[in-house]
Short mmCIF file of C-alpha atoms in Angstrom, two decimals:
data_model
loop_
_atom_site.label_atom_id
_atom_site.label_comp_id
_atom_site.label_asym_id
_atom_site.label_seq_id
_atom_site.Cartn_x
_atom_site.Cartn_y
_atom_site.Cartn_z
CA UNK A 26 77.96 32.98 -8.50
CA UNK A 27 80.87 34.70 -6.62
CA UNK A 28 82.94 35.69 -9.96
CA UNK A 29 82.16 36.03 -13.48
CA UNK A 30 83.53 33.16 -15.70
CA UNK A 31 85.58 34.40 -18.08
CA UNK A 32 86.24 32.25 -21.63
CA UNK A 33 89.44 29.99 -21.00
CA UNK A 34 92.35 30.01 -23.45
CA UNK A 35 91.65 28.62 -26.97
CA UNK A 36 87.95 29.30 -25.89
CA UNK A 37 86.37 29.55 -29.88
CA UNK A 38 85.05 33.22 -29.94
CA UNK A 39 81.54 32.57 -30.69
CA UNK A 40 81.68 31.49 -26.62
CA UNK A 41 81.32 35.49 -25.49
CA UNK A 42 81.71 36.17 -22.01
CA UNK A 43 77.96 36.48 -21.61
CA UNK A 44 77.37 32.89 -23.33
CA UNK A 45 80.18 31.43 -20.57
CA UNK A 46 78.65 33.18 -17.24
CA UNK A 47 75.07 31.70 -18.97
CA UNK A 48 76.04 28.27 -19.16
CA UNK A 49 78.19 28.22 -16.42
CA UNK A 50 75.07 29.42 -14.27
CA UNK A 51 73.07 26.75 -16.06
CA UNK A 52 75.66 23.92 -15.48
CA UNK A 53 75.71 25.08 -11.28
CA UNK A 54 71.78 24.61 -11.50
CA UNK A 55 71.27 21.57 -12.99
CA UNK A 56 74.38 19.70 -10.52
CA UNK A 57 73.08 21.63 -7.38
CA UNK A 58 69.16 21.41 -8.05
CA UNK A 59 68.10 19.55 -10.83
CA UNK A 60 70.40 16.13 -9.75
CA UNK A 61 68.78 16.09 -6.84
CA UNK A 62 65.16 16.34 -7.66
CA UNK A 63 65.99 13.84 -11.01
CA UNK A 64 67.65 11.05 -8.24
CA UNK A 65 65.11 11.03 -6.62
CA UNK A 66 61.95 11.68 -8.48
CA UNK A 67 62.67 9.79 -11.70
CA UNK A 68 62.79 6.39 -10.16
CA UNK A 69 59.20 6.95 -9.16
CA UNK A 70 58.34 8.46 -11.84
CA UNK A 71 57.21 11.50 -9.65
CA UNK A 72 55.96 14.89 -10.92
CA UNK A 73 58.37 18.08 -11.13
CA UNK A 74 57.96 20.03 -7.81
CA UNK A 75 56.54 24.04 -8.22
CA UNK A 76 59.39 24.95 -6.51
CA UNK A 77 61.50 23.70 -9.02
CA UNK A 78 59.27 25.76 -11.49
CA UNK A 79 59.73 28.56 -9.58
CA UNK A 80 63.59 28.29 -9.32
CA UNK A 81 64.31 28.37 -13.32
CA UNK A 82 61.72 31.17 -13.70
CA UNK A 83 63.85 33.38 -11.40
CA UNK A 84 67.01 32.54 -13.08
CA UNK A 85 65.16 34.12 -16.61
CA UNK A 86 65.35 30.41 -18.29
CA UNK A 87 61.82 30.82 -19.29
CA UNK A 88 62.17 34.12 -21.11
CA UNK A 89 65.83 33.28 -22.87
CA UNK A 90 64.22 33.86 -26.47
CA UNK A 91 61.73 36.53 -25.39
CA UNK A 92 62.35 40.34 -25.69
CA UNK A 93 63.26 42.18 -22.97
CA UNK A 94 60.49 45.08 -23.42
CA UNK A 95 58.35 41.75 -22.34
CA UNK A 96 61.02 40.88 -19.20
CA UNK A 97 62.19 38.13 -21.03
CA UNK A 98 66.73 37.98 -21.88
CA UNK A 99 66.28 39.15 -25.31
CA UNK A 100 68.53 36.10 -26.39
CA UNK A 101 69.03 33.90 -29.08
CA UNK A 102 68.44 29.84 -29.99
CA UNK A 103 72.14 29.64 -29.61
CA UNK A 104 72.10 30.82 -25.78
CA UNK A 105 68.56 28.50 -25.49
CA UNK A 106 70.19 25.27 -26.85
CA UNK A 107 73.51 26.11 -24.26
CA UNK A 108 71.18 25.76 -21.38
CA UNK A 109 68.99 22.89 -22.50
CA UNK A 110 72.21 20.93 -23.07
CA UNK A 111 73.54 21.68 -19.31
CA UNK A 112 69.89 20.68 -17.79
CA UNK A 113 69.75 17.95 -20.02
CA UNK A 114 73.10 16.64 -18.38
CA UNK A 115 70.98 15.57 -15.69
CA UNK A 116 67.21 15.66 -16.41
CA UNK A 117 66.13 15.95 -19.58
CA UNK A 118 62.70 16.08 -18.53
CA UNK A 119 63.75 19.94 -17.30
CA UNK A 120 65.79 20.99 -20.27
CA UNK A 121 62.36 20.03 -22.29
CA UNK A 122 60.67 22.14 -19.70
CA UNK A 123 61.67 25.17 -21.13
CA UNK A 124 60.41 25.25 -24.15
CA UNK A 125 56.70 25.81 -22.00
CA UNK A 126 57.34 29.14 -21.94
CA UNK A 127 60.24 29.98 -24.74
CA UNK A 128 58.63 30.13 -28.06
CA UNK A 129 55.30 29.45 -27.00
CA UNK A 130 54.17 32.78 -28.04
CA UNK A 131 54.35 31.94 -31.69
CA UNK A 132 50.89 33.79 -33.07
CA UNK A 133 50.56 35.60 -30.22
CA UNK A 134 48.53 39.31 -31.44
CA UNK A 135 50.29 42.32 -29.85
CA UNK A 136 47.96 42.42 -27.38
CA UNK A 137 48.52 39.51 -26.18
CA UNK A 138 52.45 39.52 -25.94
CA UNK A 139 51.62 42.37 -24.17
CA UNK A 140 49.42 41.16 -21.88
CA UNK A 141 50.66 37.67 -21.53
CA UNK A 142 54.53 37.39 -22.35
CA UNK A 143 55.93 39.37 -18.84
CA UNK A 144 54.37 36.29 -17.47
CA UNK A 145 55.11 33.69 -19.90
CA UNK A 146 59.11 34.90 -18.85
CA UNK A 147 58.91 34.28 -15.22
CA UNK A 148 57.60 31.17 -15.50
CA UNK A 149 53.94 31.66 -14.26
CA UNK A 150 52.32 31.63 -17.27
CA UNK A 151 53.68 28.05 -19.10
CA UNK A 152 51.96 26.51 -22.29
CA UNK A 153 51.27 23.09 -23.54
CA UNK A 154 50.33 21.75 -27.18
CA UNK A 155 47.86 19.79 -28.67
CA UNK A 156 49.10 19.09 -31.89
CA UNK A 157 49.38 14.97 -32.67
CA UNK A 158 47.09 12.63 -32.91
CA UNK A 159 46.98 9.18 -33.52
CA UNK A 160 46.88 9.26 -36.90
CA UNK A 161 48.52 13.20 -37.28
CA UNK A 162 52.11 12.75 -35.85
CA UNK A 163 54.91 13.91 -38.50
CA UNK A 164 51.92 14.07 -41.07
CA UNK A 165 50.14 17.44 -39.43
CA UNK A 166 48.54 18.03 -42.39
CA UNK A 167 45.96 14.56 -41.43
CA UNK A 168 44.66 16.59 -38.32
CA UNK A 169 41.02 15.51 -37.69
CA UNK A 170 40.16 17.21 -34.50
CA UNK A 171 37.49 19.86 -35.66
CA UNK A 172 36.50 22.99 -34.43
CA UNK A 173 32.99 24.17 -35.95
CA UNK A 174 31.75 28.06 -35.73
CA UNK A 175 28.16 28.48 -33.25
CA UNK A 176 27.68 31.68 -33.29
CA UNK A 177 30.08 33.76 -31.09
CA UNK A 178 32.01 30.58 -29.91
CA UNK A 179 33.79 27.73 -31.30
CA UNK A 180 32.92 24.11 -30.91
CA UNK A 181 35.67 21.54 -30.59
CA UNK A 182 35.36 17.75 -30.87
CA UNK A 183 38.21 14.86 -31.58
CA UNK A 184 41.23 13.90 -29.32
CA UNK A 185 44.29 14.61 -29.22
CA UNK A 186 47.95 12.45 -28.54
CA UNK A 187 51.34 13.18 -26.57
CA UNK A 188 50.22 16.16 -24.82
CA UNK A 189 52.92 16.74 -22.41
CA UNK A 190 52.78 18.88 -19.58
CA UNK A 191 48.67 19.78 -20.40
CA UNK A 192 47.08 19.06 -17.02
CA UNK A 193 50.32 21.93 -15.89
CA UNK A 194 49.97 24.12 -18.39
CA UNK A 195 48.20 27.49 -18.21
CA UNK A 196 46.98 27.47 -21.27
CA UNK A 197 47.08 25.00 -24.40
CA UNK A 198 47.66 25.64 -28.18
CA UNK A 199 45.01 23.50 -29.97
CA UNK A 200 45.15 22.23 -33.46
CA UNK A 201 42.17 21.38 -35.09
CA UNK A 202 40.35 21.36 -38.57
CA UNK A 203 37.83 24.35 -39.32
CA UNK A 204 37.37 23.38 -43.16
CA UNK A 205 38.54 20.56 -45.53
CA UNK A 206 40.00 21.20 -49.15
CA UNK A 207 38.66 18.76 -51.79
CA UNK A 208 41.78 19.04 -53.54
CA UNK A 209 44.17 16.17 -51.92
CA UNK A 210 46.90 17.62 -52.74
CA UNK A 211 45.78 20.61 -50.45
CA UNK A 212 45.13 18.60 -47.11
CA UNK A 213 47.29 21.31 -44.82
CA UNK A 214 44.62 23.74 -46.07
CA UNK A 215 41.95 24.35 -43.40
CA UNK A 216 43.54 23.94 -40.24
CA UNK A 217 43.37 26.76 -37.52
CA UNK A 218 45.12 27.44 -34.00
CA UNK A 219 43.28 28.24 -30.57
CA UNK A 220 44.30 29.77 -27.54
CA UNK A 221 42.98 27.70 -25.01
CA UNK A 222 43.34 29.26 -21.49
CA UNK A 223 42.71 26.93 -18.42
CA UNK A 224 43.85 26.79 -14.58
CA UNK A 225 47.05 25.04 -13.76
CA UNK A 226 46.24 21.60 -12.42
CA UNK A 227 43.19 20.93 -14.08
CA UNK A 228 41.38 20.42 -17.35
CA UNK A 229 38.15 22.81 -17.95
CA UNK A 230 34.87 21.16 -19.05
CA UNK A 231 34.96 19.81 -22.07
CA UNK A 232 38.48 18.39 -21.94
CA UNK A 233 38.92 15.23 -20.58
CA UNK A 234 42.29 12.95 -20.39
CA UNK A 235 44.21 10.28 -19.67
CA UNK A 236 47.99 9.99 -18.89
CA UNK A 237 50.08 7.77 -21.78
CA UNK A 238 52.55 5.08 -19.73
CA UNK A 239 55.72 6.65 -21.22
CA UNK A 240 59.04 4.49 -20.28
CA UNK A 241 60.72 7.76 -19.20
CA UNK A 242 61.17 11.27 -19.94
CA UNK A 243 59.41 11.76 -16.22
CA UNK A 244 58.93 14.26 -14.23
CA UNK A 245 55.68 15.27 -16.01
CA UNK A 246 52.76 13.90 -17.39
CA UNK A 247 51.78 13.37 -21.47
CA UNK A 248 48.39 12.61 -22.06
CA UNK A 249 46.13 11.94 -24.78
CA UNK A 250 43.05 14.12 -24.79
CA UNK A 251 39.19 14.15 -25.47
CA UNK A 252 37.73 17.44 -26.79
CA UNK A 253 33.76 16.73 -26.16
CA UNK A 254 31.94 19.51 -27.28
CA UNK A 255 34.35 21.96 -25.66
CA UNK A 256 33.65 25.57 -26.44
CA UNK A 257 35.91 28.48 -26.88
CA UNK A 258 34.63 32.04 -27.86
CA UNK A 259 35.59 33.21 -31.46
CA UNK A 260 38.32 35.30 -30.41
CA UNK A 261 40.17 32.62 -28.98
CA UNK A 262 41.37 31.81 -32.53
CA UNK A 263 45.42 31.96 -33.19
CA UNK A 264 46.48 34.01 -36.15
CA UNK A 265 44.70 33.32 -39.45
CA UNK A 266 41.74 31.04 -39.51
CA UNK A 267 42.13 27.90 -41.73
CA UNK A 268 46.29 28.54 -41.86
CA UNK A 269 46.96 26.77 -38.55
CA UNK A 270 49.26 24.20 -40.65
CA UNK A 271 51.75 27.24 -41.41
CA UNK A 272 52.17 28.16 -37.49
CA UNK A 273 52.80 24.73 -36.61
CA UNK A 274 55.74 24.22 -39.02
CA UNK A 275 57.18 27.63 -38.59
CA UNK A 276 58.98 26.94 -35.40
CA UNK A 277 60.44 23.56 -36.67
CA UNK A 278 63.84 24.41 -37.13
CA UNK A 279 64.30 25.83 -32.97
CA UNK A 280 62.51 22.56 -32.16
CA UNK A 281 65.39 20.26 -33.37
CA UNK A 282 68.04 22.29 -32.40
CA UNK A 283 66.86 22.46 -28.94
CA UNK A 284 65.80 18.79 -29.21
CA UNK A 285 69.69 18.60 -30.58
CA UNK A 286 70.88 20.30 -27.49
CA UNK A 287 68.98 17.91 -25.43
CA UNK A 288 70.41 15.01 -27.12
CA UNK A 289 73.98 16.00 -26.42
CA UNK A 290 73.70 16.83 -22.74
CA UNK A 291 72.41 13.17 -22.13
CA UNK A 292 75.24 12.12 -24.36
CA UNK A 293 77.69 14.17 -22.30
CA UNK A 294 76.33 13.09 -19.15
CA UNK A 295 76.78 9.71 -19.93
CA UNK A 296 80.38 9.72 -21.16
CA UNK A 297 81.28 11.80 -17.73
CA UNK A 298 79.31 8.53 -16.13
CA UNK A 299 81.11 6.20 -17.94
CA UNK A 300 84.88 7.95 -17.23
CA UNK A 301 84.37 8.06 -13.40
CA UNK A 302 83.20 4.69 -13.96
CA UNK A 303 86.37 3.25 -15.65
CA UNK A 304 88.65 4.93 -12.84
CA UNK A 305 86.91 3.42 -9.84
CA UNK A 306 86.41 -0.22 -11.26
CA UNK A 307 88.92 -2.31 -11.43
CA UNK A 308 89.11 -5.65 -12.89
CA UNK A 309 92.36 -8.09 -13.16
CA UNK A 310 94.47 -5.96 -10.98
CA UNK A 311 94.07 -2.92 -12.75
CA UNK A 312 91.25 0.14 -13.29
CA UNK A 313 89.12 -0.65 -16.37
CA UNK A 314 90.43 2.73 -17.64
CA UNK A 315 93.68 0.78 -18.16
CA UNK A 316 92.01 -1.13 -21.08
CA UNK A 317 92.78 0.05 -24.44
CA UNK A 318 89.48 -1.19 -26.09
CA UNK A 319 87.01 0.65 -23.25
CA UNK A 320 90.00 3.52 -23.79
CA UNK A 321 89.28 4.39 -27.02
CA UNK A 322 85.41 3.37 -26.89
CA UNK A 323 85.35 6.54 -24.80
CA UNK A 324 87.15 8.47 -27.40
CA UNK A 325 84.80 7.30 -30.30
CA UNK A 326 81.65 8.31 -27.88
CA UNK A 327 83.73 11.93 -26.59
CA UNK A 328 84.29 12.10 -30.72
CA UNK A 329 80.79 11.98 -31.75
CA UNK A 330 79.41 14.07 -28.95
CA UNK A 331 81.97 17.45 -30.04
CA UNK A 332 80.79 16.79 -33.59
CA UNK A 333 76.83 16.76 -32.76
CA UNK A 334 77.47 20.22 -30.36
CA UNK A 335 79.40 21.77 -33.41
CA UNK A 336 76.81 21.49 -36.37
CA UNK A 337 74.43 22.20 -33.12
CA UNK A 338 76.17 25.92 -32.48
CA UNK A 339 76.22 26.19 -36.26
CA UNK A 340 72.47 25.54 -36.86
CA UNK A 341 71.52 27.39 -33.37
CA UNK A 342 73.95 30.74 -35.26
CA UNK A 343 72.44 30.24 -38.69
CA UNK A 344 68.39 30.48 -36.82
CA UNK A 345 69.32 33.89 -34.90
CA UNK A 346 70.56 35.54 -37.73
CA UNK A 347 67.89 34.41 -40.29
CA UNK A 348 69.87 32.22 -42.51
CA UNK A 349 67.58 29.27 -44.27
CA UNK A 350 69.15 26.24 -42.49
CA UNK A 351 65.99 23.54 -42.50
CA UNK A 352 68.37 21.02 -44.03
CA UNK A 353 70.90 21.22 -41.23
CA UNK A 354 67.95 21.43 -38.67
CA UNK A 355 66.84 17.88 -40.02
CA UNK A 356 70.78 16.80 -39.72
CA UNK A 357 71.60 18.04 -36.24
CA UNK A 358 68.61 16.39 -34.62
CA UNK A 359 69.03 12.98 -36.94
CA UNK A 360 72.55 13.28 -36.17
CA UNK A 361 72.34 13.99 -32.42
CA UNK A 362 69.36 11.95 -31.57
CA UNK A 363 71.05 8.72 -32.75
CA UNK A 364 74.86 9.62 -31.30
CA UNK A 365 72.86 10.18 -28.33
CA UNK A 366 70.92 6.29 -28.04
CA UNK A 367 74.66 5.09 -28.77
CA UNK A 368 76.87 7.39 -26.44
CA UNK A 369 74.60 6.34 -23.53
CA UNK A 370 74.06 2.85 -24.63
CA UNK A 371 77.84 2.56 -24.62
CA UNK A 372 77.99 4.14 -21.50
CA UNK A 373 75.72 1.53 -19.89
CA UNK A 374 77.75 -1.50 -20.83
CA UNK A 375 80.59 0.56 -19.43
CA UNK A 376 78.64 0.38 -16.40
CA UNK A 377 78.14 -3.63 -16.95
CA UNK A 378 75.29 -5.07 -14.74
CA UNK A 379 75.58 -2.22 -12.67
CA UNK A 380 74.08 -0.10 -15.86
CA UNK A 381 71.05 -2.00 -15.89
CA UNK A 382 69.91 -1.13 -12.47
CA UNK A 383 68.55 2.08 -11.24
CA UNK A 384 71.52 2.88 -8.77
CA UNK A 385 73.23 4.73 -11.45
CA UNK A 386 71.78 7.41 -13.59
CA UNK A 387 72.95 6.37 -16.75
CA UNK A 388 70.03 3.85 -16.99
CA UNK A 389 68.05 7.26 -17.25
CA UNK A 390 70.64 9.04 -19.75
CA UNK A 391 69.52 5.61 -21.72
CA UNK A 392 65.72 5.67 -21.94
CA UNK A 393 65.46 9.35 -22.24
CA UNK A 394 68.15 9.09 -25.27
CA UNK A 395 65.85 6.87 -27.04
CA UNK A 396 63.35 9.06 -27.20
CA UNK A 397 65.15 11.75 -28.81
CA UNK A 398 65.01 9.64 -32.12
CA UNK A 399 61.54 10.21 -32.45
CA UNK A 400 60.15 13.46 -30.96
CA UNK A 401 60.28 16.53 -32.94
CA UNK A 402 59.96 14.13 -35.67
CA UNK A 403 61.70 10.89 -36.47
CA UNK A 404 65.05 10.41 -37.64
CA UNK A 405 63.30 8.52 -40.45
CA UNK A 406 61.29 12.26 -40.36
CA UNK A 407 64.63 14.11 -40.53
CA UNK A 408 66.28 11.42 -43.33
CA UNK A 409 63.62 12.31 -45.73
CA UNK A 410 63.43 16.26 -45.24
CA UNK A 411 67.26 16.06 -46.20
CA UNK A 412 67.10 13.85 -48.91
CA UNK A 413 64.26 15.43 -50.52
CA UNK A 414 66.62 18.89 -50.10
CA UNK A 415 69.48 16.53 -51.90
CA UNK A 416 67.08 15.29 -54.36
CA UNK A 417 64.17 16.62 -55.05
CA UNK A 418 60.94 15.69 -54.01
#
């Protein structure tokens, strides 16, 4: 950067000068490097390069929400969602990349922030969870994978589903089932976290996988995994044992706003794709931008989009300074997950045939869109957290 953006005119004032030079810095990135590497990688389904890695750890993206006596920015969600949105513009695949290191830590003792946050921040220390199974997606509480106490270690046995980035990852957070309550109404009881710590590339004995064939969000692989008797010692346990359940719902409410965040910036890419579209096609002697009915389908998509990133910065405020706001979690990422299937899907018949080939990249704002209706929980998920919030349970 050769100057420091400063907010334009009319700028609202929650967009500091910091929060403009951030996502101005994050918008340069993702056009000069992440375009690039997303042309070319997506359509064959190729693997995120380490230089790539390397590139957002040096910028601090890794460390946005970690404290700067750990090397991290010592930001908020609100600057964290700005960047996923401008990465998501063009890969979302990256944008969903940062969460491997921001808020990862969750559970962490003080010993080990210490020891492994400053590393976690620059990007060479990146996590992965193991969380879902097949039958344990939105209901964590029906986790089976167990973990049994031998002596000083732990022994883990099950599988696990949609483990993305795990092979990658330098370590994984585990889920699995140390006890069982009788009382049904109790089933979240007896569920503890591990700390398992591996080299990057590989899976340590024990752990066994096998990628899922995903329809896009590439760039990485998500695999479903086979715990066989893998051991861990007893201090590789994550906060309280048998309250595992309460760590893995405590970060919900960062997870849809940055799955929000992602949501819009494939939403805004694809309405930017669709307006250069309209002024370099023309049909019956005149640019399609000349036609009032794709005219104001771009101002119903442009519409949508600026109300999604609204209730996003409002949620994204509401998290950093400790406001309750699960309700409008569950809203911005129902909300945003389906404008963002419908901005891009509009988009593509824009596009015509054209949008159903792989020489634009609004086929890939398309399938990655559609997957942002069911990560993070399902807008079915969301509907019922904020009904039950309406209307009681």
């Amino acid at each position: 950067m050769t100057h420091k953006p400063r907010p334009r005119p009319g700028t609202p004032h929650y967009m500091t000068e910091d929060r403009v030079e951030l996502q101005a810095m994050a918008r340069q990135f993702s056009d000069e490097v992440v375009r690039p590497i997303a042309n070319e990688l997506d359509p064959v389904e190729g693997q995120f390069p380490e230089e790539l890695v390397a590139q957002m750890g040096e910028l601090g993206f890794f460390g946005i929400m970690i404290p700067e006596e750990y090397g991290g920015l010592g930001l908020g969600v609100f600057e964290y969602c700005l960047v996923a949105e401008e990465l998501s513009r063009n890969w979302m695949s990256v944008a969903g990349l940062l969460a491997r290191g921001n808020g990862m830590g969750g559970g962490f003792t003080p010993a080990q922030e210490a020891r492994l946050l400053p590393k976690v921040a620059t990007g060479e220390y990146l996590g992965a969870y193991a969380l879902s199974e097949a039958e344990a997606g939105s209901d964590v509480a029906n986790i089976q994978c167990k973990a049994e106490r031998d002596g000083d270690e732990w022994v883990i046995n099950g599988t696990k589903m949609w483990c993305t980035y795990a092979d990658m990852a330098d370590y994984l957070v585990l889920f699995a089932r140390t006890s069982v309550d009788p009382d049904p109404s109790k089933r979240h009881h007896g569920i503890s976290c591990f700390l398992v710590e591996k080299e990057r590339g590989k899976f340590p004995t024990g752990i066994s996988g096998n990628p899922v064939k995903k329809i896009g969000y590439f760039g990485w692989h998500t695999w479903e995994l086979s715990f066989d008797d893998f051991r861990l010692p007893a201090d590789a346990l994550l906060g309280e044992e048998d309250r595992g359940f309460y760590l893995a719902v405590s970060g919900l409410e960062v997870g849809r706003a940055h799955t929000a965040a992602r949501s819009i910036g494939l939403a805004q890419a694809a309405l930017d794709a669709a307006i250069d579209y309209v002024h370099v096609r023309s049909q019956f002697g005149h640019e399609l931008a000349d036609f009032q009915h794709l005219r104001f389908k771009i101002a119903d998509m442009a519409a949508r989009i600026a109300a999604c990133r609204q209730l996003m910065y409002s949620v994204a405020s509401d998290i950093d300074t400790g406001n309750r706001c699960d309700k409008e979690a569950a809203m911005v990422k129902y909300l945003a997950g389906e404008m963002s299937e419908y901005v891009t899907s509009q988009a593509l018949q824009i596009h015509g045939g054209a949008g159903y080939t792989k020489d634009f990249p609004v086929e890939r704002y398309w399938r990655d869109a559609r997957l942002t209706k069911i990560f993070e929980g399902s807008s079915e998920i969301q509907m019922r957290i904020i009904s039950d919030q309406l209307l009681g349970r």
